Short mmCIF file of N, CA and C in Angstrom, two decimals:
data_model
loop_
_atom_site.label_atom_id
_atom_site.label_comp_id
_atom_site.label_asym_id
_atom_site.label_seq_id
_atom_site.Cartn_x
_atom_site.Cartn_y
_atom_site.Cartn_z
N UNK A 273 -6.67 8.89 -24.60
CA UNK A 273 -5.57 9.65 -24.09
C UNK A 273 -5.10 9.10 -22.74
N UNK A 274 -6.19 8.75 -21.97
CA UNK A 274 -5.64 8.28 -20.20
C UNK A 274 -4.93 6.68 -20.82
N UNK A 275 -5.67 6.00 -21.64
CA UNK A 275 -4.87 4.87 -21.86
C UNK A 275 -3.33 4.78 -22.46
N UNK A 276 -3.15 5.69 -23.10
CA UNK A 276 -1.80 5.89 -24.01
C UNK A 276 -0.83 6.51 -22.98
N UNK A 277 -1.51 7.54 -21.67
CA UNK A 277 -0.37 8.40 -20.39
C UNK A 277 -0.37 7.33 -19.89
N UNK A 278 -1.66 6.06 -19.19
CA UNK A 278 -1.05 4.78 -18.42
C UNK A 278 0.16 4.06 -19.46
N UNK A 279 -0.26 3.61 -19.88
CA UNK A 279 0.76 2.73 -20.53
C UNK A 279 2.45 3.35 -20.45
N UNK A 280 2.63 4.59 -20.97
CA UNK A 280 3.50 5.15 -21.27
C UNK A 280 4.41 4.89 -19.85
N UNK A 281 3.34 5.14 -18.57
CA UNK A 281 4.45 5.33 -17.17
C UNK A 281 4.59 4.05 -16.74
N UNK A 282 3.19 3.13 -17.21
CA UNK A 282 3.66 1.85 -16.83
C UNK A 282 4.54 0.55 -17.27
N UNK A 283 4.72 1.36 -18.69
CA UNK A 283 5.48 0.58 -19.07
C UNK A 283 7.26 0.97 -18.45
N UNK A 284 7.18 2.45 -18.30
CA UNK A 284 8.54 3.30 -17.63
C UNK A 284 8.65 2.06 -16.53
N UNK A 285 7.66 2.27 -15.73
CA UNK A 285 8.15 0.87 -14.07
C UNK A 285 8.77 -0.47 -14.36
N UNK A 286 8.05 -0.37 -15.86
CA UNK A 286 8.63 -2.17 -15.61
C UNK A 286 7.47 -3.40 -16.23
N UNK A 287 6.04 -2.34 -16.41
CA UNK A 287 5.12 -3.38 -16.41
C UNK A 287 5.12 -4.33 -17.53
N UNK A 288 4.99 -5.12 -17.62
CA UNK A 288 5.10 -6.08 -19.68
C UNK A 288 4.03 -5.76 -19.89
N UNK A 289 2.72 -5.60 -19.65
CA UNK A 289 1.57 -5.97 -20.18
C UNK A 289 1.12 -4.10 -20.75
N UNK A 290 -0.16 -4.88 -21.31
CA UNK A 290 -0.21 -3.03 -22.17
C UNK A 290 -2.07 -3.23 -21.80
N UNK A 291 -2.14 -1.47 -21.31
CA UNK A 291 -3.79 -2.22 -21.02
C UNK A 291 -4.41 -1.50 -21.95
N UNK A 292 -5.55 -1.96 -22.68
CA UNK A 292 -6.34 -1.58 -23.55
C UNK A 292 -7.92 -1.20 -23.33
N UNK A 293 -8.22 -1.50 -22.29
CA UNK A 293 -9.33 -1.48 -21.53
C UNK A 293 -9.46 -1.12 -19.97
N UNK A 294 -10.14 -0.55 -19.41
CA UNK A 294 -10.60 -0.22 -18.28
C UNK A 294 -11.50 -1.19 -17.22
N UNK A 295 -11.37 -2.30 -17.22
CA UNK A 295 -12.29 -3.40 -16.93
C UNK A 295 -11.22 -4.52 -16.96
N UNK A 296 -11.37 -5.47 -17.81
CA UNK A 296 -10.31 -6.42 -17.33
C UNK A 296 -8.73 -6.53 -17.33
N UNK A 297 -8.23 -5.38 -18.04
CA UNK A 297 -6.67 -5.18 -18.41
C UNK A 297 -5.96 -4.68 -16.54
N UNK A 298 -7.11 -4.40 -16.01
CA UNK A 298 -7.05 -3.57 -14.93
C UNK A 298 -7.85 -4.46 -13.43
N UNK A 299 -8.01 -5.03 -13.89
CA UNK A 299 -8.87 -5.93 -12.80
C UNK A 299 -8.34 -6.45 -11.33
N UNK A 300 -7.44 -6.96 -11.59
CA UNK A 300 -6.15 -7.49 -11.14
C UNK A 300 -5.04 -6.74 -9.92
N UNK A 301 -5.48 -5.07 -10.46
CA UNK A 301 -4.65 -4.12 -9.69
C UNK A 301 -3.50 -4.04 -10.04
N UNK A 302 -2.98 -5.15 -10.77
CA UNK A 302 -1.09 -4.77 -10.99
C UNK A 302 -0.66 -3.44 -11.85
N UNK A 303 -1.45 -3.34 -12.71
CA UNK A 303 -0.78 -2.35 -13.25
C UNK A 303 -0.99 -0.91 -13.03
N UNK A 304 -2.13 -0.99 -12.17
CA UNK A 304 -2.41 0.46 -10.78
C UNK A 304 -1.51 0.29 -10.15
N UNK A 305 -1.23 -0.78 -9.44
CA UNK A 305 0.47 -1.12 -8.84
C UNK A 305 1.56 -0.40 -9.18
N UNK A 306 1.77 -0.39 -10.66
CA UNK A 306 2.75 0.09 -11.19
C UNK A 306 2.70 0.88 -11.85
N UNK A 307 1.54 1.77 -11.87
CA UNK A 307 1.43 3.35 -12.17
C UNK A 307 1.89 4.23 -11.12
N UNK A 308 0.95 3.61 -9.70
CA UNK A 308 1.15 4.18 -8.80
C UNK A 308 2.64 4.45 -8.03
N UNK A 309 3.98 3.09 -8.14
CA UNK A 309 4.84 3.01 -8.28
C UNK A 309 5.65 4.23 -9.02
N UNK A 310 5.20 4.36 -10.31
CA UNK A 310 5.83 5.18 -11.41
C UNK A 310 5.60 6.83 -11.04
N UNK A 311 4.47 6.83 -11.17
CA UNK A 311 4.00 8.52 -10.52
C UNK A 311 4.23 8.69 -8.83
N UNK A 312 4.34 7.96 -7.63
CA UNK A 312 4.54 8.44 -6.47
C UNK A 312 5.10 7.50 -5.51
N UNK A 313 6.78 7.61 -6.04
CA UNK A 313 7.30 6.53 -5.59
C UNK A 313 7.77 6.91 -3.75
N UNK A 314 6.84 8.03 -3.30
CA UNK A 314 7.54 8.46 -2.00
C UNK A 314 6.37 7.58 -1.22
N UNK A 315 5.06 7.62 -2.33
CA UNK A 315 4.49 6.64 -1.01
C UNK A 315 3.68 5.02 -1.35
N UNK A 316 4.65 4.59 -2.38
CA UNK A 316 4.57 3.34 -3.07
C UNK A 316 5.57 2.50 -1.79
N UNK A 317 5.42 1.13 -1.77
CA UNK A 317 6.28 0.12 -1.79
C UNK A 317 6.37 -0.97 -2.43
N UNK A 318 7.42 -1.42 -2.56
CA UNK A 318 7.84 -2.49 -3.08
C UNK A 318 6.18 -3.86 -2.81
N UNK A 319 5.33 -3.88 -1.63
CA UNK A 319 4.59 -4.90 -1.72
C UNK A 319 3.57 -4.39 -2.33
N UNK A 320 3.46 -3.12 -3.22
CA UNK A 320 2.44 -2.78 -3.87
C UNK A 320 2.64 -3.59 -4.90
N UNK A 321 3.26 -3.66 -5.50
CA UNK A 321 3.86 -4.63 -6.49
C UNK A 321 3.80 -6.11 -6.57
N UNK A 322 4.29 -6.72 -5.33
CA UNK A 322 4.47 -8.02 -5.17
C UNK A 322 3.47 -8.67 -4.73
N UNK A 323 2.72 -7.77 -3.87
CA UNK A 323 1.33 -8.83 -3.38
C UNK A 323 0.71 -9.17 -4.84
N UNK A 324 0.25 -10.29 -4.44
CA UNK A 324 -0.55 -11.40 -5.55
C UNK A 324 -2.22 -11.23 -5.45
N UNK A 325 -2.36 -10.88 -4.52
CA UNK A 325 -3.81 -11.57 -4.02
C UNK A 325 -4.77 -10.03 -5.15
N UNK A 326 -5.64 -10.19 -6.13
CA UNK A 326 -6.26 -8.89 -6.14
C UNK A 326 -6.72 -8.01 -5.10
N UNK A 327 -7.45 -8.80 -4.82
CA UNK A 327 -8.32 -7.79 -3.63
C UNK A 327 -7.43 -7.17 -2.29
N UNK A 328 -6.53 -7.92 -2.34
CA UNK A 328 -5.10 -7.20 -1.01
C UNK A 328 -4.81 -5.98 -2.18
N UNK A 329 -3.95 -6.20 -3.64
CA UNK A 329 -3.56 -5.48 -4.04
C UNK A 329 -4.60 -4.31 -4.15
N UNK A 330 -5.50 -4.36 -4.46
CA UNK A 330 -6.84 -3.62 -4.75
C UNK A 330 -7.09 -2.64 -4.06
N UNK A 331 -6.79 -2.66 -2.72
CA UNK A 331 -7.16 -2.23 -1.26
C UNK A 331 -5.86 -1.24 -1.54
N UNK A 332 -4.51 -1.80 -1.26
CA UNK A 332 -3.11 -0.88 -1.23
C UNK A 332 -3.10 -0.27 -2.40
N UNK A 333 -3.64 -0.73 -3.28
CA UNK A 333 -3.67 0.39 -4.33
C UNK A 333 -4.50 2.03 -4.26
N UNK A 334 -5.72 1.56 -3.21
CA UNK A 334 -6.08 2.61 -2.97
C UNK A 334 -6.16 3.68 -1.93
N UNK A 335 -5.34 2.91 -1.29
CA UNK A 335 -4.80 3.11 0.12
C UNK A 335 -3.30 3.99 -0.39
N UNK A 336 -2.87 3.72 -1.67
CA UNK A 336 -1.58 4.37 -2.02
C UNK A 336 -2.21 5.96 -3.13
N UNK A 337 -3.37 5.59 -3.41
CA UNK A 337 -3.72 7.13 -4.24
C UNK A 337 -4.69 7.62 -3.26
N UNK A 338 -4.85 7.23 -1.91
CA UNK A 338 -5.52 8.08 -0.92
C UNK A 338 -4.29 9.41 -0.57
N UNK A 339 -3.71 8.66 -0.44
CA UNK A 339 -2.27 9.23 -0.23
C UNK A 339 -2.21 10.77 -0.82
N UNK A 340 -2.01 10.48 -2.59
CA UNK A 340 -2.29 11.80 -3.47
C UNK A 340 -3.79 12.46 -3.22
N UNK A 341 -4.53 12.31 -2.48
CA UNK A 341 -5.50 13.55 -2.21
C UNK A 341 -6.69 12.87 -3.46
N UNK A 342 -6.80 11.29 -3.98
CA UNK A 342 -7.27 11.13 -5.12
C UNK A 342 -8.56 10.85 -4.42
N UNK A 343 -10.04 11.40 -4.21
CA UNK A 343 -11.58 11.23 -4.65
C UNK A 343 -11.97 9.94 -4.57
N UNK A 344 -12.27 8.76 -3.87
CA UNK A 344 -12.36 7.50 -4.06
C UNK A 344 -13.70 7.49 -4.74
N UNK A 345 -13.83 7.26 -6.37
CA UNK A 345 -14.71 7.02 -7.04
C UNK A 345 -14.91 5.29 -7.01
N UNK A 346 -13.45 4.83 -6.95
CA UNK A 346 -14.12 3.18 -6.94
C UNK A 346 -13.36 2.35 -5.39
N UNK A 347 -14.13 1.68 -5.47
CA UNK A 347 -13.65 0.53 -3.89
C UNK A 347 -13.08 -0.65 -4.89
N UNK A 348 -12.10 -1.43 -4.35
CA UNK A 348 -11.37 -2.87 -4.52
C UNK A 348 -12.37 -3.94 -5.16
N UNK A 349 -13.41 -3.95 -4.58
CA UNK A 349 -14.52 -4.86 -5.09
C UNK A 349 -14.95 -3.99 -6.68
N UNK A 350 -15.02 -2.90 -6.93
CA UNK A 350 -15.35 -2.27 -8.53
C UNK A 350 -13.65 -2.76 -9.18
N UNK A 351 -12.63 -2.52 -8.74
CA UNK A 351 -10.92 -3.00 -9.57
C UNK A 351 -11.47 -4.07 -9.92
N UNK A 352 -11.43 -5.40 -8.66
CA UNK A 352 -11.58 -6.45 -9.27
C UNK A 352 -12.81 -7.11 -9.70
N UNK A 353 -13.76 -6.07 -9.88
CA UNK A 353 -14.45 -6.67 -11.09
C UNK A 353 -14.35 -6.39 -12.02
N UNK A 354 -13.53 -5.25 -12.16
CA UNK A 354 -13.81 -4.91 -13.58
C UNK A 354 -14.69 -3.85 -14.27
N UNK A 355 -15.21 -3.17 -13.01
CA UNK A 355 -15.97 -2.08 -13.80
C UNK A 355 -15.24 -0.63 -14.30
N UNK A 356 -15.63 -0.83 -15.71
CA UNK A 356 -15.00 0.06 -17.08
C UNK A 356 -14.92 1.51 -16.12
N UNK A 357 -16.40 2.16 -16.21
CA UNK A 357 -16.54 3.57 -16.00
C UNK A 357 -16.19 3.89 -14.67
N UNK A 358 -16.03 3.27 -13.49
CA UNK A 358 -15.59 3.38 -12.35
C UNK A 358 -14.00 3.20 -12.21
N UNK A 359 -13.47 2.63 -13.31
CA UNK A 359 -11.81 2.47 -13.22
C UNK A 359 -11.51 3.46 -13.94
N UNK A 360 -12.02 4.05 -15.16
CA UNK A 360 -12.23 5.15 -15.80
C UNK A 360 -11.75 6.17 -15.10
N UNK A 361 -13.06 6.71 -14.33
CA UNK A 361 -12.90 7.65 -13.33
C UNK A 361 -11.75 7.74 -12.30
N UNK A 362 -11.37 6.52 -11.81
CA UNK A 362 -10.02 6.45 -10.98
C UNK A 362 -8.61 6.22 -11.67
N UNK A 363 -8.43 6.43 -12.80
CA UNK A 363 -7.42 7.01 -13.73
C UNK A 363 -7.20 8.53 -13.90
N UNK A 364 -8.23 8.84 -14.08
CA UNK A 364 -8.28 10.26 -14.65
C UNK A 364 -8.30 11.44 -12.97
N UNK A 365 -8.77 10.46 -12.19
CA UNK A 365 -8.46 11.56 -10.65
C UNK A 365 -7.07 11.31 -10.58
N UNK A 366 -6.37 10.10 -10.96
CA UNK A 366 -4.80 10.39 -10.50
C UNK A 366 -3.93 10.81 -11.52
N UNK A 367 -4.74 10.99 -12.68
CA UNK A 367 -4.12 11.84 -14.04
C UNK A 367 -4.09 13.46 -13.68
N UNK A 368 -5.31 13.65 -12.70
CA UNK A 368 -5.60 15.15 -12.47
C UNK A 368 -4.06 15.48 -11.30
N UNK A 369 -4.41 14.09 -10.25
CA UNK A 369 -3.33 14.87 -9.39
C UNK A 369 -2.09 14.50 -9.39
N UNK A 370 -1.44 13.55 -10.25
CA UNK A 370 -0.31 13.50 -10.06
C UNK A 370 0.43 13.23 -11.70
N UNK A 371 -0.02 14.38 -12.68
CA UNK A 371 0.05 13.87 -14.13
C UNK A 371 1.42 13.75 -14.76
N UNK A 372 2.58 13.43 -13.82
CA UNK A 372 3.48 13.11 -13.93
C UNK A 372 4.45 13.75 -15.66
N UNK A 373 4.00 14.80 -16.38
CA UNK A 373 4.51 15.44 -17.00
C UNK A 373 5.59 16.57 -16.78
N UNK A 374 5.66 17.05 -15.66
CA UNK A 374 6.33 18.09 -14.90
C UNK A 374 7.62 17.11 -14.47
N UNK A 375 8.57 18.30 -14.58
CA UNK A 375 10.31 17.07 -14.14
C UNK A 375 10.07 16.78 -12.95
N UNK A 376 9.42 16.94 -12.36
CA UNK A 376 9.60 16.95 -10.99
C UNK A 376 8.25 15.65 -9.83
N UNK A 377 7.79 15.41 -11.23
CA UNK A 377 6.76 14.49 -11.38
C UNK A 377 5.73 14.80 -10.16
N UNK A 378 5.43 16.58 -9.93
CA UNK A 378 4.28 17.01 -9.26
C UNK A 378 3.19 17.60 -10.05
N UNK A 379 1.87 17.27 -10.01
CA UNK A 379 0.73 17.47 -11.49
C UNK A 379 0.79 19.27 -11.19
N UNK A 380 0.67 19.96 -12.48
CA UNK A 380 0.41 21.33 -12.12
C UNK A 380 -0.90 21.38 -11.40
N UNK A 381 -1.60 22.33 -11.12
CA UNK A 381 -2.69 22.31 -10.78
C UNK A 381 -3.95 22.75 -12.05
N UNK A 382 -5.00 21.70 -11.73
CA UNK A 382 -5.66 21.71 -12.83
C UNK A 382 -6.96 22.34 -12.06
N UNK A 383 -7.91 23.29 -12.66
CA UNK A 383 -8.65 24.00 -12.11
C UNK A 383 -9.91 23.59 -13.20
N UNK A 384 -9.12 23.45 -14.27
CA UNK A 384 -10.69 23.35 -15.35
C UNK A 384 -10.15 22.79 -16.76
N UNK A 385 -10.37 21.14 -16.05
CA UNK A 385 -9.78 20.24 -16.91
C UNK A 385 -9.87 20.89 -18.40
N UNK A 386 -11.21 20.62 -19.27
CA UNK A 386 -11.07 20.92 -20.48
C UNK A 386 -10.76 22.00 -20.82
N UNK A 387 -10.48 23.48 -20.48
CA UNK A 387 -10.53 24.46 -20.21
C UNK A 387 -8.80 24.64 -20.67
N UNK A 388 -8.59 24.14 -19.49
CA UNK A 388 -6.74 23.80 -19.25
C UNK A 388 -6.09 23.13 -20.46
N UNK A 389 -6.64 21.75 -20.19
CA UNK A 389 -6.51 21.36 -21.72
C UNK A 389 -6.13 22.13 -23.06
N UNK A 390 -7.22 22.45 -23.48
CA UNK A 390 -6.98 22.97 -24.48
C UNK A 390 -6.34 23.99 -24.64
N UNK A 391 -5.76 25.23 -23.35
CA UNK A 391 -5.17 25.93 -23.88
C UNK A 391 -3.46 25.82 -23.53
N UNK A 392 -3.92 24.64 -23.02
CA UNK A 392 -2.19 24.09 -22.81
C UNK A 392 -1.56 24.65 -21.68
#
């Protein structure tokens, strides 16, 4: 499900690529780049995007979902390596706070994920 809501906004920004994995589709930072872009463009910039370097991007990437109030489950050094369950986890904190379904692209408030979930 978090892979099918990324894709969906990242492909909205602009991104070409489609990620299928949590580890290397994601390694790179670009397409946290351009989630983060897509869901909170008040405190995105344009060099979130353009920087090249991973580990620069890596850093502003999390320096841009510090921003949304997001839990730092992973550091720049876990992005660009690639670890699955730690990028995992830093999807789903900015799925919690900024789940970009609302017109107004502010997350409702979620109190009890599965809970909520299911009753819609």
């Amino acid at each position: 499900m978090l892979l099918k809501w990324m894709n969906f906004h990242i492909k909205k920004a602009g991104y070409k690529k489609t990620v299928t994995n949590f580890s290397t589709d994601v390694k790179d930072g670009e397409a946290y780049a351009y989630l983060l872009s897509a869901l909170a463009p008040e405190h995105s910039s344009t060099t979130l995007i353009e920087t090249t370097d991973p580990k620069e991007r890596a850093k502003k990437v999390l320096e841009t979902a510090e921003k949304l109030d997001c839990t730092r489950y992973v550091t720049s050094k876990d992005i660009v390596e690639g670890s699955a369950n730690l990028n995992l986890a830093f999807v789903a904190e900015i799925f919690q706070h900024r789940n970009g379904l609302s017109s107004n692209n502010v997350a409702p408030v979620v109190e009890d994920t599965p809970g909520d979930v299911r009753t819609g």
